[in-house]
Coordinates of C-alpha atoms and ligand atoms in Angstrom, one line a residue:
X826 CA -8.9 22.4 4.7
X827 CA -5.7 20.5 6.1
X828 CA -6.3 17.2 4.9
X829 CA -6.6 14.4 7.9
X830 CA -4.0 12.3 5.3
X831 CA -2.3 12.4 2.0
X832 CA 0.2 9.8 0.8
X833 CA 3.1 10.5 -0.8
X834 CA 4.7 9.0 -4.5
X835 CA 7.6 11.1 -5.1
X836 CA 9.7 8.4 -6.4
X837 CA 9.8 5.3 -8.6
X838 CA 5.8 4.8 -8.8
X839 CA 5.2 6.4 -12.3
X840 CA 8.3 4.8 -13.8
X841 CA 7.4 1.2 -12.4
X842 CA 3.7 1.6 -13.4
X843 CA 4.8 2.6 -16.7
X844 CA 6.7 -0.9 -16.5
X845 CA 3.9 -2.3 -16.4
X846 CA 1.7 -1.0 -19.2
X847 CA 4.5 -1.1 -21.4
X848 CA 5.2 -4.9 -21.1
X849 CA 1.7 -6.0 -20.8
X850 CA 2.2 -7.4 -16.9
X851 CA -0.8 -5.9 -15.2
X852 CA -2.9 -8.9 -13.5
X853 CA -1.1 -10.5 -10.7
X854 CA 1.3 -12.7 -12.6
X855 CA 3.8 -9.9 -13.2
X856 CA 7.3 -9.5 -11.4
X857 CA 6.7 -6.6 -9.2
X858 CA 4.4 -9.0 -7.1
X859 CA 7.1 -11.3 -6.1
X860 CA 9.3 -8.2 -5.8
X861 CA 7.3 -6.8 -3.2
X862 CA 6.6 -10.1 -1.4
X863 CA 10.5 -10.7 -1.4
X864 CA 11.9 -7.1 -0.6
X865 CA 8.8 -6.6 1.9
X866 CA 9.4 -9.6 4.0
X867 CA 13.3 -8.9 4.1
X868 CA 12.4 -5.4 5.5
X869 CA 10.1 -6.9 8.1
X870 CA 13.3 -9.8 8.4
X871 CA 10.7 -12.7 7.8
X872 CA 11.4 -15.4 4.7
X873 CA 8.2 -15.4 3.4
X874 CA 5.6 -12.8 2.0
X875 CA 2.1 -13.1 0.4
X876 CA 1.0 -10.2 -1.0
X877 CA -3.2 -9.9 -1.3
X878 CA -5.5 -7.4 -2.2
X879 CA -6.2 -5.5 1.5
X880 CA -5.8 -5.6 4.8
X881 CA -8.9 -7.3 5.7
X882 CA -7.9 -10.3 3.2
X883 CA -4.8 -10.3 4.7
X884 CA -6.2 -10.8 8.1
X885 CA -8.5 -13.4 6.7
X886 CA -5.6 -15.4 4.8
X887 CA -3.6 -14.9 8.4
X888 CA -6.1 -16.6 10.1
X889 CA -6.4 -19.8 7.5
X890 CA -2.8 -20.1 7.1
X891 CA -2.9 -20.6 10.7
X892 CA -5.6 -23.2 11.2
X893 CA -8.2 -21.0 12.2
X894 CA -11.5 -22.5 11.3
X895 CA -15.1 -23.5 12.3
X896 CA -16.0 -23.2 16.0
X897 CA -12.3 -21.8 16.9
X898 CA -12.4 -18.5 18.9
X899 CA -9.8 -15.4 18.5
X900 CA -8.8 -13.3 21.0
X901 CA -8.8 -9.7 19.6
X902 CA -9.3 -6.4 21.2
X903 CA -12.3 -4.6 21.1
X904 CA -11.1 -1.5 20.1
X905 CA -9.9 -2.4 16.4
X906 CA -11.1 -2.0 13.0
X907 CA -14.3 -4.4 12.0
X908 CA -11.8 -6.2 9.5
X909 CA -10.4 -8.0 12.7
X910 CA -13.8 -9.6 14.1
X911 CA -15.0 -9.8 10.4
X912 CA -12.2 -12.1 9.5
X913 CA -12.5 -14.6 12.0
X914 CA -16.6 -14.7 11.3
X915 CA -15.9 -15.5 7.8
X916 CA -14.1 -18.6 8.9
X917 CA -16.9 -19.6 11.1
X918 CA -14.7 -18.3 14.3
X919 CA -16.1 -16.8 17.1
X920 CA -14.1 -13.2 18.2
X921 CA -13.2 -12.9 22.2
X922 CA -13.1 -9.4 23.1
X923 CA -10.6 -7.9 25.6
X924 CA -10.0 -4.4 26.6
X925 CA -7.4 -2.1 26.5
X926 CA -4.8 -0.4 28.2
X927 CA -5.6 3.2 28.3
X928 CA -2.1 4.8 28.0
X929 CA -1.1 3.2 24.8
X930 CA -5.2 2.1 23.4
X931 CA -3.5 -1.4 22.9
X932 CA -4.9 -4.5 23.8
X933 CA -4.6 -5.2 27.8
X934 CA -2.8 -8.1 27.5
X935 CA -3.2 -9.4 31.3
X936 CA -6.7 -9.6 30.6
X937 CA -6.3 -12.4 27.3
X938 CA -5.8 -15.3 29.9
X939 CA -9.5 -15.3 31.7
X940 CA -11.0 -15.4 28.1
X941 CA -9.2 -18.7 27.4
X942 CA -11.0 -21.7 26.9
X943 CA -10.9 -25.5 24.9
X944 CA -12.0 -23.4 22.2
X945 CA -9.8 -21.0 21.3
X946 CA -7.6 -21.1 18.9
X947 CA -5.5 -18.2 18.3
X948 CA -4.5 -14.6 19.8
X949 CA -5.1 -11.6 17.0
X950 CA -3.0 -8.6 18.8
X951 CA -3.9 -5.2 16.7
X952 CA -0.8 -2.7 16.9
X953 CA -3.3 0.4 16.9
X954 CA -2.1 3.6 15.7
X955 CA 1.5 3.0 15.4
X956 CA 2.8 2.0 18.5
X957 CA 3.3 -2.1 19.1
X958 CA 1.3 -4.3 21.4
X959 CA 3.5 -5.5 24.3
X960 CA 4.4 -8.7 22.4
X961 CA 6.2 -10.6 25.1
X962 CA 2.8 -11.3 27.3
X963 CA 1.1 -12.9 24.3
X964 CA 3.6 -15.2 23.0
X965 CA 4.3 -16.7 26.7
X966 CA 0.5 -17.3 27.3
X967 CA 0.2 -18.8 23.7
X968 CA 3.3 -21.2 24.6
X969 CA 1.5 -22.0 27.6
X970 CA -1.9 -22.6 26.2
X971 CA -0.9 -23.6 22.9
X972 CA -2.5 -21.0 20.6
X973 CA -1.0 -19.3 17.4
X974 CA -0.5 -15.6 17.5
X975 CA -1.6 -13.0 13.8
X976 CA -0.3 -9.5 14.9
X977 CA -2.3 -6.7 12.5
X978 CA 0.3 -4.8 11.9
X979 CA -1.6 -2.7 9.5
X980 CA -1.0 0.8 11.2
X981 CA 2.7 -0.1 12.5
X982 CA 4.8 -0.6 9.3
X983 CA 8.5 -0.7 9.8
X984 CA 7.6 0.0 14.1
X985 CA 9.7 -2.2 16.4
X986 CA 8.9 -4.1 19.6
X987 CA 12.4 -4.9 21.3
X988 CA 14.5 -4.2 18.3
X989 CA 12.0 -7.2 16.2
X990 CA 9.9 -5.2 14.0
X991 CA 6.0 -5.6 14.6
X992 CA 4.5 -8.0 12.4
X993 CA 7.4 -10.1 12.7
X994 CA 6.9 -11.4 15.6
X995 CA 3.4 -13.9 15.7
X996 CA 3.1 -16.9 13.4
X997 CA 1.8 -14.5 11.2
X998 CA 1.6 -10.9 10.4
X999 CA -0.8 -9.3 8.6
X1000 CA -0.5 -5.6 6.4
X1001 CA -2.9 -3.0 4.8
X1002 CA -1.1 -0.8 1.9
X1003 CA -4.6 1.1 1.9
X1004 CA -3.6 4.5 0.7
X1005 CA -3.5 6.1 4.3
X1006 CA -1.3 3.9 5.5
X1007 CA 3.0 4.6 5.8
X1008 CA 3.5 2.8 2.4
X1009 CA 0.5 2.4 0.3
X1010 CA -0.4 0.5 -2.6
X1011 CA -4.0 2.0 -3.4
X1012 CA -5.7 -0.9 -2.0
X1013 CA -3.3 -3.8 -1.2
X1014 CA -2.1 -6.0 2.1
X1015 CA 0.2 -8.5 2.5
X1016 CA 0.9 -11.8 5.0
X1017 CA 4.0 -12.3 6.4
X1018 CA 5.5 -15.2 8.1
X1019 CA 8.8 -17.7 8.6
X1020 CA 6.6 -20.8 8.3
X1021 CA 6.8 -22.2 5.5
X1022 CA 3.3 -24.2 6.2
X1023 CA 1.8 -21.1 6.7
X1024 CA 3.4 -19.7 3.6
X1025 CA 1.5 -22.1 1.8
X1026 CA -1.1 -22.3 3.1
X1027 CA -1.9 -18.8 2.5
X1028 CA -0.6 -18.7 -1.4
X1029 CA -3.7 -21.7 -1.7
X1030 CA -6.3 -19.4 0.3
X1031 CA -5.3 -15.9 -1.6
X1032 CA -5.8 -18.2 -4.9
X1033 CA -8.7 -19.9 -4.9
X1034 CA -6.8 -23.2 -3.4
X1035 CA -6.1 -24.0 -7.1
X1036 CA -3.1 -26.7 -6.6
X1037 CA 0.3 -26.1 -8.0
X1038 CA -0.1 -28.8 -10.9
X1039 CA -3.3 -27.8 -11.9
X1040 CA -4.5 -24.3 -12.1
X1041 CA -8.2 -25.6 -12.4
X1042 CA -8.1 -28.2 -9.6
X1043 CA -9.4 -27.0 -6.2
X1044 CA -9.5 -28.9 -2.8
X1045 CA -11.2 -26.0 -0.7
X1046 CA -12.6 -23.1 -0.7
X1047 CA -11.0 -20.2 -1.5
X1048 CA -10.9 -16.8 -2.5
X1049 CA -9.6 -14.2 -5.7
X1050 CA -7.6 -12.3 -2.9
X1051 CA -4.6 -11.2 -5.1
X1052 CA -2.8 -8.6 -5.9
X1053 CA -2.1 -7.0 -9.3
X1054 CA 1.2 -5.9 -10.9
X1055 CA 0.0 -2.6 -11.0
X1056 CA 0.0 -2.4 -7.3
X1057 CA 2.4 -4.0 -6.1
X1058 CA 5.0 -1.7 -8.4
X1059 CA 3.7 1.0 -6.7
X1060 CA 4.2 -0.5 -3.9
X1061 CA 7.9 -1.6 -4.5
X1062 CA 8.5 2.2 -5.0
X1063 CA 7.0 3.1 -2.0
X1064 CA 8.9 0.5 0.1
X1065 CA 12.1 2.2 -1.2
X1066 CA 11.5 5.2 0.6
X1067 CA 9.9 4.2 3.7
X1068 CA 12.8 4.9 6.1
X1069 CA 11.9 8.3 4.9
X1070 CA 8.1 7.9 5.5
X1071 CA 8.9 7.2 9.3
X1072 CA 11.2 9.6 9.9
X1073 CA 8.6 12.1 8.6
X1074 CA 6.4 10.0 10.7
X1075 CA 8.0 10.3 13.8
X1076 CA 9.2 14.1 13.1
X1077 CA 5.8 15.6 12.8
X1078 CA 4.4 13.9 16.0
X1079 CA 7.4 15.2 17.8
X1080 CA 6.2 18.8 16.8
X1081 CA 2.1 17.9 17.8
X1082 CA 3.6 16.2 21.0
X1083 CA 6.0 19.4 21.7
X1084 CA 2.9 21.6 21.5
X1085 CA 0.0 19.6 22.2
X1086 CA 1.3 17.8 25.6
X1087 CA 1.4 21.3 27.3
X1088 CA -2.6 21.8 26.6
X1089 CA -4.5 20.7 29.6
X1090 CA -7.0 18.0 28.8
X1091 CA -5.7 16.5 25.9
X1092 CA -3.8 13.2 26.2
X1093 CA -0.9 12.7 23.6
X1094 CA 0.2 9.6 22.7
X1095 CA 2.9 7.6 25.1
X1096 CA 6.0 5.6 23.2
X1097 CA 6.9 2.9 26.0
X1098 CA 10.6 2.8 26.6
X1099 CA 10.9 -1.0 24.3
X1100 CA 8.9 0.6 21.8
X1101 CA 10.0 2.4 18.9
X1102 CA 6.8 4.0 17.3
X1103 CA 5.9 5.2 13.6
X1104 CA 3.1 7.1 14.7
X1105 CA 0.8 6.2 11.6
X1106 CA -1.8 8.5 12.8
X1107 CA -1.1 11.5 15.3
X1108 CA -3.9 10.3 17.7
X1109 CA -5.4 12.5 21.1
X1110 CA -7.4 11.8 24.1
X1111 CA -9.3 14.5 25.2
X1112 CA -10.3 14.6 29.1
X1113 CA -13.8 14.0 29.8
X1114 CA -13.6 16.7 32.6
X1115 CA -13.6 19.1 29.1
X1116 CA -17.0 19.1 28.6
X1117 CA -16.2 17.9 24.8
X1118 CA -16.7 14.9 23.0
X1119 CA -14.3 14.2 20.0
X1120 CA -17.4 14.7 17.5
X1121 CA -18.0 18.0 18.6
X1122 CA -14.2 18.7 18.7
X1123 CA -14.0 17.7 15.2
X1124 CA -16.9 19.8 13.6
X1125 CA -15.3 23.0 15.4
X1126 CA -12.0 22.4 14.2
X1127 CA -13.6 21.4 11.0
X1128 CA -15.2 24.8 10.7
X1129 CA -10.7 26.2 11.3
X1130 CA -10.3 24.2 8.4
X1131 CA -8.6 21.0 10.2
X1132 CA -9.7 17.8 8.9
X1133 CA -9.5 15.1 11.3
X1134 CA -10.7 11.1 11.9
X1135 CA -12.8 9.3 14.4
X1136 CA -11.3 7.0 16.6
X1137 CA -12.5 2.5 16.0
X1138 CA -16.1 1.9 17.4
X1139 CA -15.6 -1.0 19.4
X1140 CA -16.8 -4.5 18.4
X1141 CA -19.0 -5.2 21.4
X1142 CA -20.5 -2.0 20.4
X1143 CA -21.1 -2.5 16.7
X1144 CA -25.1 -2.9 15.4
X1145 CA -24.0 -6.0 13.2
X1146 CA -22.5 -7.7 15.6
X1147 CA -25.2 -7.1 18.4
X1148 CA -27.4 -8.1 16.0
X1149 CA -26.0 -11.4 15.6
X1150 CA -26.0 -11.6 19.4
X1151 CA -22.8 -11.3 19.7
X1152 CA -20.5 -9.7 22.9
X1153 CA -23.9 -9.4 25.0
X1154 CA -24.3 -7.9 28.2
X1155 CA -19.9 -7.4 27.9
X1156 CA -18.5 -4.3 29.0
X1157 CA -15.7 -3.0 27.8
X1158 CA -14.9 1.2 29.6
X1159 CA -11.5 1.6 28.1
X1160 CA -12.9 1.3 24.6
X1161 CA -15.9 2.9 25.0
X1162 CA -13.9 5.9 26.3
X1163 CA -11.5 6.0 23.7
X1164 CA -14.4 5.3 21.0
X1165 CA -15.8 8.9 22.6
X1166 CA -12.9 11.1 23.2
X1167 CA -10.3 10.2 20.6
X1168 CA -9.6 11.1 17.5
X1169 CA -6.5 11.7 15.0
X1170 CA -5.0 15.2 13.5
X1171 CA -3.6 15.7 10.2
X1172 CA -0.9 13.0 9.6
X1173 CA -0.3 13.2 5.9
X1174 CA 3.0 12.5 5.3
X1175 CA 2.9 16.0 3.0
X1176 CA 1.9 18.1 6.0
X1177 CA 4.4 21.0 6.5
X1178 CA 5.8 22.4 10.2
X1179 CA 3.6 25.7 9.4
X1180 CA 0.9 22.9 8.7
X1181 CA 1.2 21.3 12.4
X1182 CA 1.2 24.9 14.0
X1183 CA -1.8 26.0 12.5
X1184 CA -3.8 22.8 13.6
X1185 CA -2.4 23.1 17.2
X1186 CA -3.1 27.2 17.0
X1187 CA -6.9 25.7 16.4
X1188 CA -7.4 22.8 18.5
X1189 CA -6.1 25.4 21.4
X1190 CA -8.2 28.0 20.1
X1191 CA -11.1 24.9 20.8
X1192 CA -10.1 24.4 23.9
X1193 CA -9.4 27.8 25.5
X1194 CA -13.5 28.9 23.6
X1195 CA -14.5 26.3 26.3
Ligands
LIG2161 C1 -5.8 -2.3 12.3 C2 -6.4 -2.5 11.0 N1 -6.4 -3.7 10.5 C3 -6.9 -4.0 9.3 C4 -7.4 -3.0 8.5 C5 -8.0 -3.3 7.1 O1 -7.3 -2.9 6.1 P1 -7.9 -2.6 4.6 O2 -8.6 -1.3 4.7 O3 -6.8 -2.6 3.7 O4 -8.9 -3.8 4.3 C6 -7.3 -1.7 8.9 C7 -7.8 -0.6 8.1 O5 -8.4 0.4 8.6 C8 -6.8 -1.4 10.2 O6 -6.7 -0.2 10.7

């Protein structure tokens, strides 16, 4: 089977984690934390980093360092990972849903307006897949209205939007380092921001808001979000070679794309001209007018031995959420469509040119058996 991902630690990992053991530092008090705050944030070219222990903390501590709290509502896309919605909940927020644009599955940013009201409080764009959410649009209706912007930046490391690099470009940015993602610490995320407030802020939330003169003193509520040494010198290793990661990022979707965009019914994905795109997960879109949902699609490619992954179910369509009466009666086509029809092909970051042609030989081989 051609695994859907595999990460890569071909360099510094084992000597750093050996670090570790040998002195001792493995909770989150050891060096490689600050390290990978420091040298993470300069990559993204932000002052300040706050590393935590996944992407769905980090999208929680985003939200608090911003001021997001009880009664607030977040503007979000549907079509996003749970985390997202989840976040906001935990802070007694409400999430607005919006839809999105079908060429590049991002959030439709002319539609974030009509969902503003007294109430809202902040603008949660979700780079999805790779390729960056067309920043401009949301920071001129927050300056208008007033609202802080959290990019998840969790797929998109080191992608750019107009030469800034995504995650960079919001009050906040938040980060997963899950172990599919371009660098990975295991499990692992990280805030990012140039406010110092924020900064802060966040540090407090990530650490149980214990106060800076007095480790056992707290003045809210907070949470055991950190990170350990252990992870965060894996993920200083990994940072060193993540020019590399993209490039083999960007190289294998350049061989689906040369393939795949010649096979009728099946919708590659777009790069818009002031985006530069990592490509985190080689993700398709296959025409309705095929007769093939991407379920089906991936148990026969399953049975060619290609592994693949299910596009996000979107939030107005999740059981919990319905549940809790949220998103009633909304409709949202673009995400239900993609929720249906996409899906993502091998993207490990080990997979081989022979690799890529033997997945394209069988998603082909699906297509032309239809
Ligand atoms: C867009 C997005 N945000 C946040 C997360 C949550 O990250 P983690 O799995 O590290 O909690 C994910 C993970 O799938 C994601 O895809």
């Amino acid at each position: 089977m051609i695994p859907v991902y595999e990460p890569l630690m071909d360099g510094n990992e084992k000597k750093y984690l050996a670090e570790c053991i040998d002195t001792g530092w493995v909770s989150s008090d050891g060096p490689f934390v600050k390290r990978l705050e420091d040298e993470f944030a300069a990559y993204c070219g932000v002052k300040h980093g706050i590393a935590v222990s996944n992407g769905t903390a980090a999208l929680e501590v985003g939200l608090a360092a911003i001021g997001v709290g009880q009664d607030d509502e977040v503007i979000m896309p549907s079509f996003t990972v749970v985390s997202c919605a989840i976040a906001a909940i935990r802070l007694g927020a409400t999430p607005v849903l919006v839809d999105s644009e079908p060429d590049t599955w991002n959030m439709d940013t002319s539609r974030i307006e009509a969902k503003i009201n007294y109430r809202t409080r902040a603008i949660m764009p979700v780079h999805i897949y790779g390729h960056p959410v067309d920043m401009d649009p949301v920071l001129d209706i927050a300056r208008r209205h007033n609202l802080k912007v959290i990019e998840d930046a969790a797929e998109v490391h080191g992608a750019m939007y107009k030469n800034r690099k995504a995650g960079s470009i919001g009050n906040v940015g938040s980060f997963s380092f899950n172990a599919n993602n371009i660098i990975t610490t295991g499990e692992g995320g990280m805030v990012i921001t140039d406010d110092p407030a924020a900064a802060e802020r966040a540090r407090s939330y990530r650490d149980l808001f214990s106060i800076p003169e007095h480790r056992f003193y707290h003045n809210e509520l907070g949470y055991n979000f950190r990170m350990t040494n252990l992870q965060a010198a894996i993920g200083v290793a990994q940072l060193e070679q993540i020019d590399r990661f993209i490039e083999i990022k960007r190289r294998n979707a350049a061989l689906y794309t040369a393939r795949l965009s010649k096979v009728k019914g099946i919708k590659t994905p777009t790069e818009k001209p002031w985006a530069w795109s990592v490509y985190w997960m080689y993700a398709i879109e296959l025409d309705p007018k095929l007769g093939i949902d991407a379920t089906r699609m991936a148990q026969l490619l399953a049975q060619k031995g290609v592994a693949t992954g299910p596009f996000f179910l979107g939030m107005h369509e999740q059981p919990v959420f319905q549940r809790m009466d949220l998103f009633q009666n909304e409709k949202y086509p673009v995400a239900d469509r993609l929720a249906r029809q996409g899906f993502y092909l091998p993207s490990g970051l080990t997979l081989t040119e022979s690799q890529i042609n033997e997945v394209c030989d069988a998603v082909e081989g699906v297509i032309k058996s239809l």
